[in-house]
Rosetta silent file (secondary structure, phi, psi, omega in degrees, C-alpha in Angstrom):
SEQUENCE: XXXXXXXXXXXXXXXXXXXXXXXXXXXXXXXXXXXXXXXXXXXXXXXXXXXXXXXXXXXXXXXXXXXXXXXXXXXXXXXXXXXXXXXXXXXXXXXXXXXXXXXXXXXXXXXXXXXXXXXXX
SCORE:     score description
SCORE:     0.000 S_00000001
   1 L     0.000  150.016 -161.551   -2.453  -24.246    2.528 S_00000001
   2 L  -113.729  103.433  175.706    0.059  -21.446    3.049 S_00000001
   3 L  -122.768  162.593 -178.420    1.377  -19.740   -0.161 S_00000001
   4 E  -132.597  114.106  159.849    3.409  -16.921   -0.423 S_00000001
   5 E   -97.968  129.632  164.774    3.810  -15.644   -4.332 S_00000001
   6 E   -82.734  146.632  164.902    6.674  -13.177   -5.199 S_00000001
   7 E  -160.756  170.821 -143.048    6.405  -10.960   -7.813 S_00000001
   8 L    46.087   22.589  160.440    8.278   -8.053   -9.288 S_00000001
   9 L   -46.231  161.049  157.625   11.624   -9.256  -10.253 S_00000001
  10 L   145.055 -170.748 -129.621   13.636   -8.452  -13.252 S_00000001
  11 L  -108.110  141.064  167.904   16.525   -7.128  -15.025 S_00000001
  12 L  -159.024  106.993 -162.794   18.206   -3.552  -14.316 S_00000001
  13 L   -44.149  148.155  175.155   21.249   -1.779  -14.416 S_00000001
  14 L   -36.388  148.525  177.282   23.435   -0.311  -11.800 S_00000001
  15 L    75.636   -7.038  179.932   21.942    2.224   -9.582 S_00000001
  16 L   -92.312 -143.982 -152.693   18.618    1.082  -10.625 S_00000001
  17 L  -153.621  104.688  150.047   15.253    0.481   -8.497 S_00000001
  18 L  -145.717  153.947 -176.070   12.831   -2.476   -7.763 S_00000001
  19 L   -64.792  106.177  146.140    9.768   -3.116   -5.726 S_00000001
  20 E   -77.539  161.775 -157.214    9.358   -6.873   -5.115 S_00000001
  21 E  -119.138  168.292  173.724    5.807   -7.846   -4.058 S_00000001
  22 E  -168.349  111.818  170.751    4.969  -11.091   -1.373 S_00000001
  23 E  -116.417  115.837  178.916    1.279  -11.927   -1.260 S_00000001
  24 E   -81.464  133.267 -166.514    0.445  -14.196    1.339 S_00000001
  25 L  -132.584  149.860  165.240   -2.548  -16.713    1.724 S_00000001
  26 L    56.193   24.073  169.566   -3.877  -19.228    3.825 S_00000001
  27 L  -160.387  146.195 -168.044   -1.990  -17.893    6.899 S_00000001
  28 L   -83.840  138.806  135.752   -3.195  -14.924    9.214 S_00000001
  29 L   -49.404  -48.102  154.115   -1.297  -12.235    8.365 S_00000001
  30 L   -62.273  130.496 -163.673   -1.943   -9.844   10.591 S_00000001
  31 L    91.266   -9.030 -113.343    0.379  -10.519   13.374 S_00000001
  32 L  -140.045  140.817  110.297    2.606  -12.327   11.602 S_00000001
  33 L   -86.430  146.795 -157.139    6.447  -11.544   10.795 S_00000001
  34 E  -142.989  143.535  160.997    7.481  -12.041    7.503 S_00000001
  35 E  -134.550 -161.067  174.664   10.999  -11.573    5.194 S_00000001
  36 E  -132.685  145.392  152.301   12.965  -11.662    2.317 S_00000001
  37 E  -145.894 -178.465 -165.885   16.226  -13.479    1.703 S_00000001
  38 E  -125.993  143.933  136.566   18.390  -13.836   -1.333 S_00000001
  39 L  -112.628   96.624  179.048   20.431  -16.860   -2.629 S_00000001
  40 L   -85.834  149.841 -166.873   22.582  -16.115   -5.310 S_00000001
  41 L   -40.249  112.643  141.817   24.480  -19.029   -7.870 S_00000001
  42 L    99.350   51.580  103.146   26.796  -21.335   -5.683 S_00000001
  43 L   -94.783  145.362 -168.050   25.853  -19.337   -2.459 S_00000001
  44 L   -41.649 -168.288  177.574   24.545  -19.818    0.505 S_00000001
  45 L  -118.238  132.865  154.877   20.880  -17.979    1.340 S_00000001
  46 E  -100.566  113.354  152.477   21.320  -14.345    2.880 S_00000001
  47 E   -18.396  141.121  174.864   18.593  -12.784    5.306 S_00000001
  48 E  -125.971  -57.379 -173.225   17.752   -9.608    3.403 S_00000001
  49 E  -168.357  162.881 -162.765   15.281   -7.968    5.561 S_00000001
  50 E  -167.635  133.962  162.700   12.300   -8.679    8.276 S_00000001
  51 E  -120.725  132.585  176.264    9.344   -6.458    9.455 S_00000001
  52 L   -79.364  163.077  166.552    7.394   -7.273   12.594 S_00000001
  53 L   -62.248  -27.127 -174.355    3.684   -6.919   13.148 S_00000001
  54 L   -69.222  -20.294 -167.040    4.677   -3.554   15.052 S_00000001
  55 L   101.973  -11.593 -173.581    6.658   -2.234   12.141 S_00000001
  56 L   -69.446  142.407  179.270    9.483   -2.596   13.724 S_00000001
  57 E  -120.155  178.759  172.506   12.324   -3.807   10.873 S_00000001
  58 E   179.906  131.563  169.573   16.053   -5.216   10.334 S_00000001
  59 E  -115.172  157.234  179.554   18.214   -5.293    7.770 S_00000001
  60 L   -70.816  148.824  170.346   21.436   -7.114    6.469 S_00000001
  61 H   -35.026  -68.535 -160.899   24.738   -4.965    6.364 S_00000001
  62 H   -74.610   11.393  157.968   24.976   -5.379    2.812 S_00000001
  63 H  -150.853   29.083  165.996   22.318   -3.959    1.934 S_00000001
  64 L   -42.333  -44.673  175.597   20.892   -1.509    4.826 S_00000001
  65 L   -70.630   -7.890 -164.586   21.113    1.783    3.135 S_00000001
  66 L  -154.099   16.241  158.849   19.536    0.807    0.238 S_00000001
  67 E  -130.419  153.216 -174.097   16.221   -1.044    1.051 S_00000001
  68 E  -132.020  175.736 -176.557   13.447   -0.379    2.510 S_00000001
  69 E  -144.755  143.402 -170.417   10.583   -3.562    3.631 S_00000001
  70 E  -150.942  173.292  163.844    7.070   -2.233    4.375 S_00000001
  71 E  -163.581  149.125 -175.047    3.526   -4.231    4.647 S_00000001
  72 L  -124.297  104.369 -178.022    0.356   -3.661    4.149 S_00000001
  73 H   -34.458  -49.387  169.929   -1.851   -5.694    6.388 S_00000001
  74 H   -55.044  -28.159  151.463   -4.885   -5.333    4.219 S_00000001
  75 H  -111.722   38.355  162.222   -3.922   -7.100    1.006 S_00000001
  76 L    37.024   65.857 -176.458   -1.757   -9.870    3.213 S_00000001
  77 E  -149.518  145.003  168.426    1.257   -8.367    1.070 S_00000001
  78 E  -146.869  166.698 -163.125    4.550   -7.067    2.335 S_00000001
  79 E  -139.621  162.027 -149.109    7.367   -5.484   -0.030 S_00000001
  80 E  -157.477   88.710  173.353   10.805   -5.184   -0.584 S_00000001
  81 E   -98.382  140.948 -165.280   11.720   -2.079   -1.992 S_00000001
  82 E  -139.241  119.040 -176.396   15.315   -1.767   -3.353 S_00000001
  83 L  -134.947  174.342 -166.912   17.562    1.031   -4.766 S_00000001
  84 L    28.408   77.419  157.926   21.259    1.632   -6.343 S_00000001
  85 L   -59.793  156.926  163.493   21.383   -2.054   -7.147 S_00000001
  86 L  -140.362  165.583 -175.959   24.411   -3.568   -7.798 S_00000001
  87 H   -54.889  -26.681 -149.538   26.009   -6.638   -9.994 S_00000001
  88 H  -127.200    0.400  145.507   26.554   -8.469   -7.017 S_00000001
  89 H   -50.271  -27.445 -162.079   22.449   -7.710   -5.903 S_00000001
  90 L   -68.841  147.866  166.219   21.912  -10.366   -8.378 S_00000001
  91 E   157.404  160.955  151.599   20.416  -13.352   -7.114 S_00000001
  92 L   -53.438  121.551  174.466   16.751  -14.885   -6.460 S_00000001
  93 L   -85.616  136.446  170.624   14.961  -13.221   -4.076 S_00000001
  94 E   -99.746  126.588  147.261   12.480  -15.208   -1.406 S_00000001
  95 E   -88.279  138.611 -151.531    9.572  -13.968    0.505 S_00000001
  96 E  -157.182  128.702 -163.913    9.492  -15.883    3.880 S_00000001
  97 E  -110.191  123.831  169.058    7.941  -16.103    6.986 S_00000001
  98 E    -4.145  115.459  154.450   10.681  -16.039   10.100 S_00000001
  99 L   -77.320  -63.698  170.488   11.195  -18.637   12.505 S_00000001
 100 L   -71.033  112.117 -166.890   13.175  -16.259   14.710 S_00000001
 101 L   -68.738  148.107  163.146   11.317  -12.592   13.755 S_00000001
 102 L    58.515  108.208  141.036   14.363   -9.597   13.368 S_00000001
 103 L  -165.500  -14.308  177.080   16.815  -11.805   14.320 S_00000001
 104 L    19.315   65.911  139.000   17.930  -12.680   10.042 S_00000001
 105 L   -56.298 -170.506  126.346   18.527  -16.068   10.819 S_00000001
 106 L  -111.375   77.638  179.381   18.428  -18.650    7.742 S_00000001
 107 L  -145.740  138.427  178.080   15.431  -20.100    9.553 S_00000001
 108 E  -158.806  146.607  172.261   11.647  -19.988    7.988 S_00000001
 109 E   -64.141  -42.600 -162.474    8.641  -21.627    8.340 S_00000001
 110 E  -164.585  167.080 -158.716    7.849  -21.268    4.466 S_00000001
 111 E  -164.130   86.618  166.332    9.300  -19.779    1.949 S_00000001
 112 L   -23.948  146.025  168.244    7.797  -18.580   -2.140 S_00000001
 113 L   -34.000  -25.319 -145.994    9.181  -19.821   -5.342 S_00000001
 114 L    65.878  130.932  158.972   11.292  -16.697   -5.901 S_00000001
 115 L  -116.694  124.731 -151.028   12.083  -14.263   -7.968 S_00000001
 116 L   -49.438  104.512  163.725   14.942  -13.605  -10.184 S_00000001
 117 E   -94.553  114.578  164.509   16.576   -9.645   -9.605 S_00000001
 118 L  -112.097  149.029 -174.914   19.323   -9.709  -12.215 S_00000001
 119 L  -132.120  116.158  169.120   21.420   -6.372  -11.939 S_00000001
 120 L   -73.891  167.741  175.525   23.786   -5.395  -15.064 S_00000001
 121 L   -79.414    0.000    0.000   27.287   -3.892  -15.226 S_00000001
């Protein structure tokens, strides 16, 4: 069975800085593209970011400049690093594996519970 657990959500103020975590199971990893998207209340889901097995990445507009997505094949984990949050950052975060890889579609094979980034004023 194919789980993906998120972890390292939580609350921060403007300008601040978190890591979110995506540990993956039951699916080979290696090889594999995998993302994040965000759906914040009474909106839609937004593509956040997508890394290839090569390393190669892509990010959304709104937040290019200020994320970075890395993985580390050896603990079937890939990350979502994030800085100078803003109020309007808030939302659940997903970790998710692609249908279309780089391409930040709102298309996924599978998708973690989520976890809540709230960002203060």
């Amino acid at each position: 069975q194919v789980q993906l657990v998120e972890s390292g959500g939580g609350s921060v103020e403007t300008g601040g800085s978190l890591t979110l975590s995506c540990r993956v199971s039951g699916f080979r990893f290696v090889g594999s593209c995998m993302g994040w998207f965000r759906q914040a209340p009474g909106k839609g889901r937004e593509a956040v970011a997508e890394i290839a097995a090569g390393l190669t990445t892509k990010y959304a507009e709104s937040m290019n400049s200020r994320v970075t997505i890395s993985r580390d094949d050896a603990k079937n984990t890939h990350y979502l690093q994030m800085n100078s949050l803003k109020p309007e950052d808030t939302a659940m975060y997903f970790c998710a594996i692609p249908v279309y890889c780089l391409a930040l579609k709102d298309q996924y094979y599978v998708q973690g519970q989520g976890t809540q980034v709230t960002v203060s004023s």
